[in-house]
PDB file of C-alpha atoms in Angstrom:
ATOM      1  CA  MET A  78      -4.388 -12.438   5.353  1.00 92.00           C
ATOM      2  CA  ARG A  79      -1.859 -10.661   3.289  1.00 97.00           C
ATOM      3  CA  VAL A  80       0.568  -7.993   4.419  1.00 98.00           C
ATOM      4  CA  VAL A  81       3.364  -5.837   3.251  1.00 98.00           C
ATOM      5  CA  ILE A  82       6.189  -4.812   5.611  1.00 97.00           C
ATOM      6  CA  ALA A  83       8.149  -1.532   5.354  1.00 96.00           C
ATOM      7  CA  ASP A  84      11.144  -0.970   7.612  1.00 95.00           C
ATOM      8  CA  ASP A  85      14.550   0.414   6.726  1.00 92.00           C
ATOM      9  CA  ALA A  86      16.312  -2.068   9.024  1.00 92.00           C
ATOM     10  CA  MET A  87      16.864  -5.297   7.051  1.00 93.00           C
ATOM     11  CA  LEU A  88      16.995  -7.538  10.132  1.00 92.00           C
ATOM     12  CA  ILE A  89      13.744  -6.209  11.529  1.00 91.00           C
ATOM     13  CA  ARG A  90      12.034  -6.370   8.132  1.00 93.00           C
ATOM     14  CA  GLU A  91      13.122  -9.932   7.419  1.00 94.00           C
ATOM     15  CA  GLY A  92      12.662 -11.134  10.984  1.00 93.00           C
ATOM     16  CA  THR A  93       9.049  -9.809  11.204  1.00 93.00           C
ATOM     17  CA  ALA A  94       8.329 -11.380   7.765  1.00 95.00           C
ATOM     18  CA  ARG A  95       9.592 -14.759   8.911  1.00 94.00           C
ATOM     19  CA  LEU A  96       7.682 -14.614  12.189  1.00 93.00           C
ATOM     20  CA  LEU A  97       4.427 -13.660  10.503  1.00 94.00           C
ATOM     21  CA  GLU A  98       4.785 -16.342   7.881  1.00 95.00           C
ATOM     22  CA  ASP A  99       5.331 -18.943  10.692  1.00 93.00           C
ATOM     23  CA  ALA A 100       2.052 -17.556  12.175  1.00 92.00           C
ATOM     24  CA  GLY A 101       0.200 -18.153   8.984  1.00 94.00           C
ATOM     25  CA  VAL A 102       0.231 -14.605   7.703  1.00 95.00           C
ATOM     26  CA  GLN A 103       1.150 -14.250   3.980  1.00 97.00           C
ATOM     27  CA  VAL A 104       3.768 -11.613   3.300  1.00 97.00           C
ATOM     28  CA  ALA A 105       3.057 -10.084  -0.089  1.00 97.00           C
ATOM     29  CA  GLY A 106       5.986  -7.765  -0.124  1.00 97.00           C
ATOM     30  CA  LYS A 107       8.871  -6.062   1.773  1.00 97.00           C
ATOM     31  CA  ALA A 108      10.051  -2.550   1.392  1.00 96.00           C
ATOM     32  CA  GLY A 109      13.094  -0.624   2.687  1.00 94.00           C
ATOM     33  CA  ASP A 110      11.700   2.802   2.071  1.00 94.00           C
ATOM     34  CA  ALA A 111       8.382   4.663   1.668  1.00 94.00           C
ATOM     35  CA  GLN A 112       8.398   4.931  -2.103  1.00 94.00           C
ATOM     36  CA  GLN A 113       8.947   1.202  -2.485  1.00 96.00           C
ATOM     37  CA  LEU A 114       6.159   0.587   0.019  1.00 96.00           C
ATOM     38  CA  LEU A 115       3.706   2.653  -2.026  1.00 96.00           C
ATOM     39  CA  GLN A 116       4.622   0.825  -5.217  1.00 96.00           C
ATOM     40  CA  ILE A 117       4.129  -2.633  -3.592  1.00 97.00           C
ATOM     41  CA  VAL A 118       0.784  -1.606  -2.133  1.00 97.00           C
ATOM     42  CA  ALA A 119      -0.379  -0.322  -5.509  1.00 96.00           C
ATOM     43  CA  THR A 120       0.423  -3.611  -7.238  1.00 97.00           C
ATOM     44  CA  GLU A 121      -0.195  -6.204  -4.556  1.00 96.00           C
ATOM     45  CA  HIS A 122      -3.267  -4.723  -2.740  1.00 96.00           C
ATOM     46  CA  PRO A 123      -2.560  -6.298   0.663  1.00 97.00           C
ATOM     47  CA  ASP A 124      -5.015  -6.395   3.546  1.00 97.00           C
ATOM     48  CA  VAL A 125      -2.617  -4.483   5.813  1.00 98.00           C
ATOM     49  CA  ALA A 126       0.621  -2.522   5.425  1.00 98.00           C
ATOM     50  CA  ILE A 127       2.968  -2.607   8.379  1.00 97.00           C
ATOM     51  CA  VAL A 128       4.949   0.603   8.406  1.00 95.00           C
ATOM     52  CA  ASP A 129       7.790   2.183  10.405  1.00 93.00           C
ATOM     53  CA  ILE A 130       7.573   6.021  10.929  1.00 90.00           C
ATOM     54  CA  LYS A 131      11.082   7.199  10.213  1.00 88.00           C
ATOM     55  CA  MET A 132      12.421   5.902   6.879  1.00 89.00           C
ATOM     56  CA  PRO A 133      14.858   6.992   4.136  1.00 88.00           C
ATOM     57  CA  PRO A 134      15.921   9.398   2.861  1.00 86.00           C
ATOM     58  CA  THR A 135      15.433  11.930   5.701  1.00 88.00           C
ATOM     59  CA  PHE A 136      14.316   9.617   8.473  1.00 87.00           C
ATOM     60  CA  THR A 137      11.723  12.012   9.745  1.00 86.00           C
ATOM     61  CA  ASP A 138       8.082  11.041   8.922  1.00 88.00           C
ATOM     62  CA  GLU A 139       8.327   9.362   5.505  1.00 91.00           C
ATOM     63  CA  GLY A 140       6.624   6.182   6.843  1.00 91.00           C
ATOM     64  CA  LEU A 141       3.749   8.119   8.432  1.00 90.00           C
ATOM     65  CA  ALA A 142       3.262  10.188   5.297  1.00 92.00           C
ATOM     66  CA  ALA A 143       3.157   6.907   3.239  1.00 94.00           C
ATOM     67  CA  ALA A 144       0.608   5.513   5.700  1.00 93.00           C
ATOM     68  CA  GLU A 145      -1.631   8.483   5.139  1.00 92.00           C
ATOM     69  CA  GLN A 146      -1.281   8.144   1.363  1.00 94.00           C
ATOM     70  CA  ILE A 147      -2.193   4.467   1.564  1.00 95.00           C
ATOM     71  CA  ARG A 148      -5.377   5.098   3.546  1.00 92.00           C
ATOM     72  CA  THR A 149      -6.381   7.857   1.042  1.00 92.00           C
ATOM     73  CA  ALA A 150      -5.545   6.074  -2.203  1.00 94.00           C
ATOM     74  CA  HIS A 151      -6.328   2.569  -1.078  1.00 95.00           C
ATOM     75  CA  PRO A 152      -9.112   2.609   1.520  1.00 92.00           C
ATOM     76  CA  GLY A 153      -9.400  -1.186   1.524  1.00 94.00           C
ATOM     77  CA  VAL A 154      -5.880  -1.450   2.855  1.00 97.00           C
ATOM     78  CA  GLY A 155      -5.419  -1.038   6.658  1.00 96.00           C
ATOM     79  CA  VAL A 156      -2.247   0.442   8.078  1.00 96.00           C
ATOM     80  CA  LEU A 157      -0.426  -0.674  11.207  1.00 95.00           C
ATOM     81  CA  VAL A 158       2.360   1.590  12.362  1.00 92.00           C
ATOM     82  CA  LEU A 159       5.090  -0.451  14.116  1.00 90.00           C
ATOM     83  CA  SER A 160       7.630   1.943  15.601  1.00 85.00           C
ATOM     84  CA  GLN A 161      10.085   2.477  18.380  1.00 83.00           C
ATOM     85  CA  TYR A 162       8.915   6.087  18.793  1.00 76.00           C
ATOM     86  CA  LEU A 163       6.385   6.841  21.527  1.00 70.00           C
ATOM     87  CA  GLU A 164       4.670   9.894  20.156  1.00 70.00           C
ATOM     88  CA  SER A 165       0.989  10.488  20.717  1.00 69.00           C
ATOM     89  CA  ARG A 166       1.054  13.250  18.119  1.00 73.00           C
ATOM     90  CA  TYR A 167       1.915  10.644  15.496  1.00 77.00           C
ATOM     91  CA  ALA A 168      -1.037   8.578  16.491  1.00 73.00           C
ATOM     92  CA  ALA A 169      -3.351  11.648  16.454  1.00 73.00           C
ATOM     93  CA  ARG A 170      -2.029  12.586  12.962  1.00 78.00           C
ATOM     94  CA  LEU A 171      -2.633   9.119  11.652  1.00 78.00           C
ATOM     95  CA  LEU A 172      -6.221   8.963  12.941  1.00 74.00           C
ATOM     96  CA  GLU A 173      -7.202  12.522  12.167  1.00 73.00           C
ATOM     97  CA  HIS A 174      -8.520  11.904   8.687  1.00 71.00           C
ATOM     98  CA  HIS A 175      -8.628   8.060   8.564  1.00 73.00           C
ATOM     99  CA  PRO A 176      -9.686   6.872  12.037  1.00 73.00           C
ATOM    100  CA  GLU A 177     -10.653   3.325  10.807  1.00 83.00           C
ATOM    101  CA  ALA A 178      -8.467   0.395   9.884  1.00 89.00           C
ATOM    102  CA  VAL A 179      -5.332   1.855  11.520  1.00 90.00           C
ATOM    103  CA  GLY A 180      -3.093   0.919  14.439  1.00 89.00           C
ATOM    104  CA  TYR A 181      -0.011   2.110  16.247  1.00 88.00           C
ATOM    105  CA  LEU A 182       2.141  -0.324  18.231  1.00 90.00           C
ATOM    106  CA  LEU A 183       5.551   0.069  19.852  1.00 87.00           C
ATOM    107  CA  LYS A 184       8.159  -2.453  18.687  1.00 85.00           C
ATOM    108  CA  GLU A 185       9.487  -2.995  22.219  1.00 81.00           C
ATOM    109  CA  ARG A 186       6.019  -3.812  23.468  1.00 75.00           C
ATOM    110  CA  VAL A 187       5.344  -6.551  20.897  1.00 78.00           C
ATOM    111  CA  SER A 188       6.753  -9.432  22.975  1.00 76.00           C
ATOM    112  CA  ASP A 189       4.707 -12.123  21.247  1.00 81.00           C
ATOM    113  CA  ILE A 190       4.024 -12.570  17.554  1.00 88.00           C
ATOM    114  CA  ALA A 191       0.484 -13.494  18.494  1.00 88.00           C
ATOM    115  CA  VAL A 192      -0.046  -9.860  19.714  1.00 86.00           C
ATOM    116  CA  LEU A 193       1.089  -8.535  16.313  1.00 92.00           C
ATOM    117  CA  ALA A 194      -0.918 -11.031  14.393  1.00 92.00           C
ATOM    118  CA  ASP A 195      -4.026 -10.143  16.409  1.00 90.00           C
ATOM    119  CA  ALA A 196      -3.429  -6.425  15.819  1.00 91.00           C
ATOM    120  CA  ILE A 197      -3.088  -7.076  12.089  1.00 95.00           C
ATOM    121  CA  ARG A 198      -6.363  -9.017  12.016  1.00 93.00           C
ATOM    122  CA  ARG A 199      -8.216  -6.252  13.880  1.00 90.00           C
ATOM    123  CA  VAL A 200      -6.870  -3.507  11.614  1.00 93.00           C
ATOM    124  CA  ALA A 201      -7.862  -5.518   8.550  1.00 94.00           C
ATOM    125  CA  GLU A 202     -11.383  -5.785   9.934  1.00 90.00           C
ATOM    126  CA  GLY A 203     -11.536  -1.987  10.177  1.00 87.00           C
ATOM    127  CA  GLU A 204     -10.725  -1.439  13.906  1.00 84.00           C
ATOM    128  CA  CYS A 205      -8.513   1.083  15.520  1.00 83.00           C
ATOM    129  CA  VAL A 206      -5.661  -0.407  17.645  1.00 86.00           C
ATOM    130  CA  LEU A 207      -3.412   1.714  19.903  1.00 83.00           C
ATOM    131  CA  ASP A 208      -0.520   0.566  22.065  1.00 83.00           C
ATOM    132  CA  PRO A 209      -1.524   0.808  25.775  1.00 79.00           C
ATOM    133  CA  THR A 210       1.526   2.935  26.480  1.00 76.00           C
ATOM    134  CA  ILE A 211       0.300   5.625  24.094  1.00 71.00           C
ATOM    135  CA  VAL A 212      -3.182   5.448  25.625  1.00 71.00           C
ATOM    136  CA  THR A 213      -1.690   5.955  29.107  1.00 70.00           C
ATOM    137  CA  ARG A 214       0.352   8.944  27.920  1.00 66.00           C
ATOM    138  CA  LEU A 215      -2.775  10.479  26.363  1.00 61.00           C
ATOM    139  CA  ILE A 216      -4.706  10.031  29.624  1.00 60.00           C
ATOM    140  CA  GLN A 217      -2.021  11.635  31.778  1.00 61.00           C
ATOM    141  CA  ARG A 218      -1.151  14.676  29.734  1.00 58.00           C
ATOM    142  CA  PRO A 219      -2.642  18.086  30.780  1.00 56.00           C
ATOM    143  CA  ARG A 220      -5.563  19.454  28.881  1.00 56.00           C
ATOM    144  CA  HIS A 221      -7.991  22.379  28.904  1.00 57.00           C
ATOM    145  CA  ARG A 222     -11.393  21.477  30.285  1.00 59.00           C
ATOM    146  CA  GLN A 223     -13.541  19.679  27.744  1.00 70.00           C
ATOM    147  CA  PRO A 224     -16.232  17.001  27.443  1.00 72.00           C
ATOM    148  CA  LEU A 225     -13.760  14.236  28.348  1.00 76.00           C
ATOM    149  CA  ASP A 226     -13.342  15.854  31.750  1.00 77.00           C
ATOM    150  CA  GLU A 227     -16.921  14.972  32.491  1.00 84.00           C
ATOM    151  CA  LEU A 228     -16.120  11.279  32.370  1.00 87.00           C
ATOM    152  CA  THR A 229     -15.762   9.344  35.646  1.00 90.00           C
ATOM    153  CA  ASP A 230     -12.581   7.465  36.358  1.00 89.00           C
ATOM    154  CA  ARG A 231     -14.281   4.269  35.373  1.00 92.00           C
ATOM    155  CA  GLU A 232     -15.574   5.669  32.155  1.00 90.00           C
ATOM    156  CA  ARG A 233     -12.164   6.948  31.247  1.00 88.00           C
ATOM    157  CA  GLU A 234     -10.759   3.524  31.922  1.00 89.00           C
ATOM    158  CA  VAL A 235     -13.347   2.063  29.662  1.00 91.00           C
ATOM    159  CA  LEU A 236     -12.584   4.605  26.945  1.00 88.00           C
ATOM    160  CA  ALA A 237      -8.836   3.851  27.228  1.00 86.00           C
ATOM    161  CA  LEU A 238      -9.573   0.176  26.559  1.00 88.00           C
ATOM    162  CA  ILE A 239     -11.788   1.107  23.629  1.00 85.00           C
ATOM    163  CA  ALA A 240      -8.823   3.073  22.255  1.00 81.00           C
ATOM    164  CA  GLU A 241      -6.673  -0.069  22.532  1.00 79.00           C
ATOM    165  CA  GLY A 242      -9.177  -1.854  20.274  1.00 77.00           C
ATOM    166  CA  ARG A 243     -10.765  -3.998  23.017  1.00 83.00           C
ATOM    167  CA  SER A 244     -14.246  -5.410  22.442  1.00 85.00           C
ATOM    168  CA  ASN A 245     -17.038  -5.115  25.071  1.00 89.00           C
ATOM    169  CA  HIS A 246     -16.402  -8.697  26.099  1.00 90.00           C
ATOM    170  CA  ALA A 247     -12.653  -8.145  26.544  1.00 89.00           C
ATOM    171  CA  ILE A 248     -13.309  -4.958  28.518  1.00 92.00           C
ATOM    172  CA  ALA A 249     -15.715  -6.871  30.845  1.00 92.00           C
ATOM    173  CA  GLU A 250     -13.110  -9.544  31.482  1.00 92.00           C
ATOM    174  CA  LEU A 251     -10.261  -7.077  32.057  1.00 91.00           C
ATOM    175  CA  LEU A 252     -12.259  -4.925  34.514  1.00 92.00           C
ATOM    176  CA  VAL A 253     -14.126  -7.808  36.091  1.00 92.00           C
ATOM    177  CA  LEU A 254     -17.500  -6.371  35.217  1.00 92.00           C
ATOM    178  CA  SER A 255     -20.681  -7.750  33.673  1.00 92.00           C
ATOM    179  CA  PRO A 256     -21.268  -7.128  29.969  1.00 91.00           C
ATOM    180  CA  LYS A 257     -24.348  -5.104  30.771  1.00 92.00           C
ATOM    181  CA  THR A 258     -22.285  -2.878  33.137  1.00 93.00           C
ATOM    182  CA  VAL A 259     -19.706  -2.334  30.407  1.00 92.00           C
ATOM    183  CA  GLU A 260     -22.437  -1.421  27.945  1.00 91.00           C
ATOM    184  CA  ALA A 261     -23.831   1.118  30.385  1.00 92.00           C
ATOM    185  CA  HIS A 262     -20.441   2.738  30.856  1.00 90.00           C
ATOM    186  CA  ILE A 263     -19.902   2.943  27.109  1.00 90.00           C
ATOM    187  CA  SER A 264     -23.384   4.425  26.529  1.00 88.00           C
ATOM    188  CA  ARG A 265     -22.598   7.135  29.147  1.00 89.00           C
ATOM    189  CA  VAL A 266     -19.235   7.817  27.458  1.00 88.00           C
ATOM    190  CA  PHE A 267     -20.976   8.240  24.068  1.00 85.00           C
ATOM    191  CA  ALA A 268     -23.627  10.500  25.641  1.00 86.00           C
ATOM    192  CA  LYS A 269     -21.066  12.750  27.357  1.00 85.00           C
ATOM    193  CA  LEU A 270     -19.140  13.096  24.142  1.00 83.00           C
ATOM    194  CA  GLY A 271     -22.269  13.898  22.171  1.00 79.00           C
ATOM    195  CA  LEU A 272     -22.136  10.726  20.084  1.00 78.00           C
ATOM    196  CA  ASP A 273     -25.658   9.533  20.437  1.00 66.00           C
ATOM    197  CA  ASP A 274     -26.843   9.901  16.805  1.00 61.00           C
ATOM    198  CA  THR A 275     -24.285   7.733  14.971  1.00 58.00           C
ATOM    199  CA  PRO A 276     -23.920   3.970  14.505  1.00 56.00           C
ATOM    200  CA  ASP A 277     -22.314   2.077  17.337  1.00 60.00           C
ATOM    201  CA  TYR A 278     -19.109   1.149  15.561  1.00 57.00           C
ATOM    202  CA  HIS A 279     -18.535   4.739  14.310  1.00 67.00           C
ATOM    203  CA  ARG A 280     -19.198   6.028  17.831  1.00 75.00           C
ATOM    204  CA  ARG A 281     -16.349   3.903  19.084  1.00 76.00           C
ATOM    205  CA  VAL A 282     -14.029   5.334  16.463  1.00 72.00           C
ATOM    206  CA  LEU A 283     -15.208   8.891  17.027  1.00 72.00           C
ATOM    207  CA  ALA A 284     -14.788   8.457  20.775  1.00 78.00           C
ATOM    208  CA  VAL A 285     -11.184   7.331  20.283  1.00 73.00           C
ATOM    209  CA  LEU A 286     -10.598  10.280  17.961  1.00 70.00           C
ATOM    210  CA  ALA A 287     -11.921  12.662  20.555  1.00 72.00           C
ATOM    211  CA  PHE A 288      -9.629  11.043  23.064  1.00 70.00           C
ATOM    212  CA  LEU A 289      -6.616  11.645  20.790  1.00 66.00           C
ATOM    213  CA  ARG A 290      -7.563  15.209  19.974  1.00 64.00           C
ATOM    214  CA  SER A 291      -7.981  16.143  23.590  1.00 59.00           C
TER     215      SER A 291
END
């Protein structure tokens, strides 16, 4: 597994690189700004780019814009946003056009390098991974009535776990349900969101995207 790391803070950039290398992840490059990140991705072709949102020179959304460029220009490279900013709109923007092979984690929530390494692996495999805190905020915010409102509390709970990138087996263990019960819940979620005619993996991604758009 090869990654590049982009963060304007040298201690975070170097510290993350060291921890990942100790965990068996190869760091192919490190960048202090978005332009340098794009150059490294273009030459090194990593499996995943780890990106902060706010980077030089304006510290607004340079990292997020670079993440979008990477997913467009290098579809084989996954993007994991690792930020201190809890903004569901950033997650929605990231997933709007490229809902696969992306993730959004909060720095303060990554208490174990194994959590970060697992997220990197899942993003590299094409999954969508969202921080549980962002998922909770999405669930709780007010919305106009829409198909998601037809979901039961349990179905919404299952969809939230899908948004976190959980597998059916993991959902079953977390909710103490049988795998068949989880499959039934997921099937009802897909049906209520009108996602019956697409492959299963894409239905999961589309369900998460509907969740973010709500």
